[in-house]
Amino acid sequence: MSIEQQLHTQFIVPVIRFHDAATVEAVVEALFHGGFKLQEITLMSPTLLPLIGKLRARLGVTLGAGTVLTEAQGQAALAEGAQFLVSPGFSAQVSALARKANTLYVPGVMTPTEVTTALNAGHSFLKLFPTVPIGGLSYLQSLEGPFPDVRWMLSGGIKASELSFYQRPSVLCVGLGQDLFPAQLVQSRQWDAITALARSLRQGGRT
């Protein structure tokens, strides 16, 4: 199954955003046991990079690198075994790197101009970011008309309770953060509780 197919099937993409490697590792493992076999680790610190290969080997989890801003970050992530790259904006350099490595790259866009730029660079699977602050579902619908061939990853401000609103043919997946791993559970290291919550939210996927 391709990465895009995995994203479509799982629908919810955990976006893990912590600076501390031990916390990232624990959250990824808790979510994995809750049914999330594909996750995104944002590159908050270079110290997180080795976790990608380590967790892939130990758990068999599919891991992508998020907040990839530069070609150097992309190269480092791929060297550690990242299986896809995600950016908050579009980078021609990261795009070229991913194409050369035959790796999925999901660039972030916000405006019609940015969508057009990404399409002209060969990308039709795009991250609408930040989804909720720029208008949420109504804004997405306004883009679906002029860009009917684009498939979307939605990220930024979406709540678990809103997932049903975004189950649309154009939407491959939705990124979720603290609704999957609430801060109080992380701070108190209640990993089993995070696994239980993940398992309950996993039903929001397409399987």
Short mmCIF file of C-alpha atoms in Angstrom, two decimals:
data_model
loop_
_atom_site.label_atom_id
_atom_site.label_comp_id
_atom_site.label_asym_id
_atom_site.label_seq_id
_atom_site.Cartn_x
_atom_site.Cartn_y
_atom_site.Cartn_z
CA MET A 1 0.00 0.00 0.00
CA SER A 2 1.40 3.42 -0.95
CA ILE A 3 1.83 6.21 1.58
CA GLU A 4 -1.07 8.10 0.01
CA GLN A 5 -3.27 5.02 0.32
CA GLN A 6 -2.25 4.64 3.96
CA LEU A 7 -3.07 8.28 4.62
CA HIS A 8 -6.45 7.91 2.93
CA THR A 9 -7.28 4.73 4.84
CA GLN A 10 -6.26 5.98 8.26
CA PHE A 11 -7.69 9.48 7.58
CA ILE A 12 -6.45 10.86 10.92
CA VAL A 13 -2.73 11.67 10.94
CA PRO A 14 -1.21 12.17 14.39
CA VAL A 15 1.06 15.22 14.27
CA ILE A 16 3.61 14.78 17.06
CA ARG A 17 5.05 18.12 18.10
CA PHE A 18 7.41 18.05 21.09
CA HIS A 19 11.04 19.03 21.57
CA ASP A 20 11.87 16.19 23.95
CA ALA A 21 12.84 12.93 22.27
CA ALA A 22 11.67 10.75 25.16
CA THR A 23 8.22 12.33 25.04
CA VAL A 24 7.98 11.93 21.28
CA GLU A 25 8.97 8.28 21.53
CA ALA A 26 6.43 7.56 24.25
CA VAL A 27 3.59 9.35 22.44
CA VAL A 28 4.32 7.62 19.12
CA GLU A 29 4.34 4.24 20.83
CA ALA A 30 1.11 4.94 22.75
CA LEU A 31 -0.67 6.05 19.57
CA PHE A 32 0.70 3.10 17.62
CA HIS A 33 -0.78 0.69 20.14
CA GLY A 34 -4.03 2.65 19.82
CA GLY A 35 -4.20 1.84 16.12
CA PHE A 36 -2.32 4.67 14.43
CA LYS A 37 0.18 2.87 12.21
CA LEU A 38 1.16 6.05 10.35
CA GLN A 39 2.29 9.21 12.12
CA GLU A 40 4.11 12.48 11.51
CA ILE A 41 6.97 13.70 13.70
CA THR A 42 7.57 17.41 13.31
CA LEU A 43 11.22 18.42 13.27
CA MET A 44 11.20 20.58 16.39
CA SER A 45 14.82 19.62 17.10
CA PRO A 46 17.61 17.76 15.25
CA THR A 47 17.74 15.38 18.22
CA LEU A 48 14.41 13.92 17.07
CA LEU A 49 15.77 12.65 13.76
CA PRO A 50 17.27 9.38 15.03
CA LEU A 51 13.86 8.45 16.46
CA ILE A 52 12.51 7.93 12.96
CA GLY A 53 14.68 4.94 12.18
CA LYS A 54 14.56 3.67 15.75
CA LEU A 55 10.76 3.63 15.96
CA ARG A 56 10.31 2.25 12.47
CA ALA A 57 12.57 -0.67 13.33
CA ARG A 58 11.04 -1.35 16.74
CA LEU A 59 7.34 -0.82 16.02
CA GLY A 60 6.96 -1.09 12.27
CA VAL A 61 5.25 2.29 12.28
CA THR A 62 5.14 4.40 9.11
CA LEU A 63 6.76 7.75 9.93
CA GLY A 64 6.95 11.01 8.07
CA ALA A 65 8.86 14.17 8.92
CA GLY A 66 6.84 17.35 9.33
CA THR A 67 7.76 21.04 9.33
CA VAL A 68 10.46 20.36 6.76
CA LEU A 69 11.56 23.86 5.81
CA THR A 70 14.88 23.33 4.05
CA GLU A 71 16.59 20.89 1.74
CA ALA A 72 19.10 20.09 4.50
CA GLN A 73 16.29 19.11 6.87
CA GLY A 74 14.72 16.97 4.18
CA GLN A 75 18.02 15.23 3.46
CA ALA A 76 18.57 14.54 7.15
CA ALA A 77 15.06 13.17 7.57
CA LEU A 78 15.36 10.89 4.56
CA ALA A 79 18.75 9.67 5.76
CA GLU A 80 17.10 8.61 9.02
CA GLY A 81 14.35 6.75 7.17
CA ALA A 82 11.47 9.23 6.90
CA GLN A 83 8.87 7.78 4.52
CA PHE A 84 7.24 11.07 3.56
CA LEU A 85 7.91 14.80 4.01
CA VAL A 86 5.45 17.54 4.96
CA SER A 87 5.95 21.31 4.97
CA PRO A 88 3.84 24.24 6.17
CA GLY A 89 4.62 25.96 2.86
CA PHE A 90 5.98 25.06 -0.56
CA SER A 91 9.74 24.59 -1.04
CA ALA A 92 11.05 24.02 -4.57
CA GLN A 93 14.25 22.59 -3.08
CA VAL A 94 12.44 20.06 -0.87
CA SER A 95 10.18 19.22 -3.81
CA ALA A 96 13.19 18.43 -6.01
CA LEU A 97 14.83 16.41 -3.24
CA ALA A 98 11.70 14.31 -2.69
CA ARG A 99 11.27 13.73 -6.40
CA LYS A 100 14.87 12.55 -6.73
CA ALA A 101 14.40 10.22 -3.74
CA ASN A 102 11.02 9.01 -5.05
CA THR A 103 9.46 10.06 -1.73
CA LEU A 104 6.06 11.65 -1.15
CA TYR A 105 6.24 15.38 -0.41
CA VAL A 106 3.14 17.22 0.81
CA PRO A 107 3.71 20.98 0.57
CA GLY A 108 1.59 23.43 2.51
CA VAL A 109 -0.55 26.01 0.73
CA MET A 110 -3.04 28.66 1.77
CA THR A 111 -3.94 30.86 -1.19
CA PRO A 112 -5.07 30.07 -4.76
CA THR A 113 -1.74 31.40 -5.99
CA GLU A 114 0.14 28.97 -3.77
CA VAL A 115 -2.07 26.10 -4.93
CA THR A 116 -1.31 27.01 -8.54
CA THR A 117 2.42 27.18 -7.83
CA ALA A 118 2.38 23.73 -6.25
CA LEU A 119 0.32 22.27 -9.09
CA ASN A 120 2.76 23.65 -11.65
CA ALA A 121 5.57 21.96 -9.70
CA GLY A 122 3.82 18.62 -10.11
CA HIS A 123 2.04 18.33 -6.76
CA SER A 124 -1.67 17.56 -6.62
CA PHE A 125 -1.74 16.35 -2.99
CA LEU A 126 -1.45 19.47 -0.86
CA LYS A 127 -1.63 20.46 2.79
CA LEU A 128 -4.14 23.24 3.49
CA PHE A 129 -2.58 25.07 6.40
CA PRO A 130 -3.72 26.45 8.77
CA THR A 131 -7.15 25.07 7.89
CA VAL A 132 -9.39 26.47 10.63
CA PRO A 133 -7.88 29.98 11.03
CA ILE A 134 -8.27 30.65 7.29
CA GLY A 135 -11.90 29.57 7.12
CA GLY A 136 -12.20 25.83 7.70
CA LEU A 137 -14.75 23.92 5.70
CA SER A 138 -16.15 26.94 3.87
CA TYR A 139 -12.69 27.93 2.66
CA LEU A 140 -11.94 24.38 1.57
CA GLN A 141 -15.18 24.32 -0.42
CA SER A 142 -14.21 27.58 -2.13
CA LEU A 143 -10.99 25.94 -3.34
CA GLU A 144 -12.61 22.72 -4.48
CA GLY A 145 -14.34 24.49 -7.37
CA PRO A 146 -11.32 25.93 -9.22
CA PHE A 147 -9.04 23.07 -8.16
CA PRO A 148 -11.11 19.88 -8.60
CA ASP A 149 -8.09 17.61 -9.03
CA VAL A 150 -6.36 18.58 -5.80
CA ARG A 151 -6.46 16.13 -2.90
CA TRP A 152 -6.01 17.63 0.53
CA MET A 153 -4.31 17.05 3.83
CA LEU A 154 -6.01 19.40 6.28
CA SER A 155 -4.07 20.66 9.27
CA GLY A 156 -4.29 23.45 11.78
CA GLY A 157 -6.96 23.91 14.44
CA ILE A 158 -9.17 20.94 13.59
CA LYS A 159 -10.84 19.19 16.52
CA ALA A 160 -11.67 15.51 16.75
CA SER A 161 -15.34 16.43 17.12
CA GLU A 162 -15.25 18.09 13.68
CA LEU A 163 -13.83 15.17 11.71
CA SER A 164 -17.14 14.21 10.14
CA PHE A 165 -17.39 17.64 8.50
CA TYR A 166 -14.19 16.95 6.58
CA GLN A 167 -15.02 13.47 5.30
CA ARG A 168 -15.17 14.67 1.71
CA PRO A 169 -13.99 13.06 -1.56
CA SER A 170 -11.29 15.73 -1.96
CA VAL A 171 -9.83 15.16 1.53
CA LEU A 172 -7.33 12.34 1.92
CA CYS A 173 -6.50 12.98 5.56
CA VAL A 174 -6.68 15.34 8.51
CA GLY A 175 -3.85 16.14 10.92
CA LEU A 176 -4.66 16.06 14.63
CA GLY A 177 -2.53 17.03 17.59
CA GLN A 178 -3.54 17.43 21.19
CA ASP A 179 -6.99 15.92 20.76
CA LEU A 180 -5.09 12.65 20.38
CA PHE A 181 -2.65 13.25 23.23
CA PRO A 182 -3.98 15.90 25.66
CA ALA A 183 -1.30 17.88 27.45
CA GLN A 184 -2.41 16.74 30.89
CA LEU A 185 -2.02 13.08 29.91
CA VAL A 186 1.42 13.69 28.44
CA GLN A 187 2.57 15.70 31.46
CA SER A 188 1.41 12.97 33.85
CA ARG A 189 2.84 10.26 31.56
CA GLN A 190 -0.45 8.42 31.26
CA TRP A 191 0.54 6.51 28.14
CA ASP A 192 -2.15 3.83 28.57
CA ALA A 193 -4.79 6.57 28.70
CA ILE A 194 -3.45 8.02 25.46
CA THR A 195 -3.61 4.57 23.86
CA ALA A 196 -7.23 4.19 25.01
CA LEU A 197 -8.14 7.63 23.67
CA ALA A 198 -6.41 6.88 20.36
CA ARG A 199 -8.31 3.64 20.07
CA SER A 200 -11.61 5.45 20.61
CA LEU A 201 -10.76 8.10 18.00
CA ARG A 202 -9.42 5.60 15.48
CA GLN A 203 -13.00 4.93 14.48
CA GLY A 204 -12.86 8.31 12.78
CA GLY A 205 -10.78 6.65 10.05
CA ARG A 206 -12.17 5.15 6.90
CA THR A 207 -11.79 1.51 7.97
#
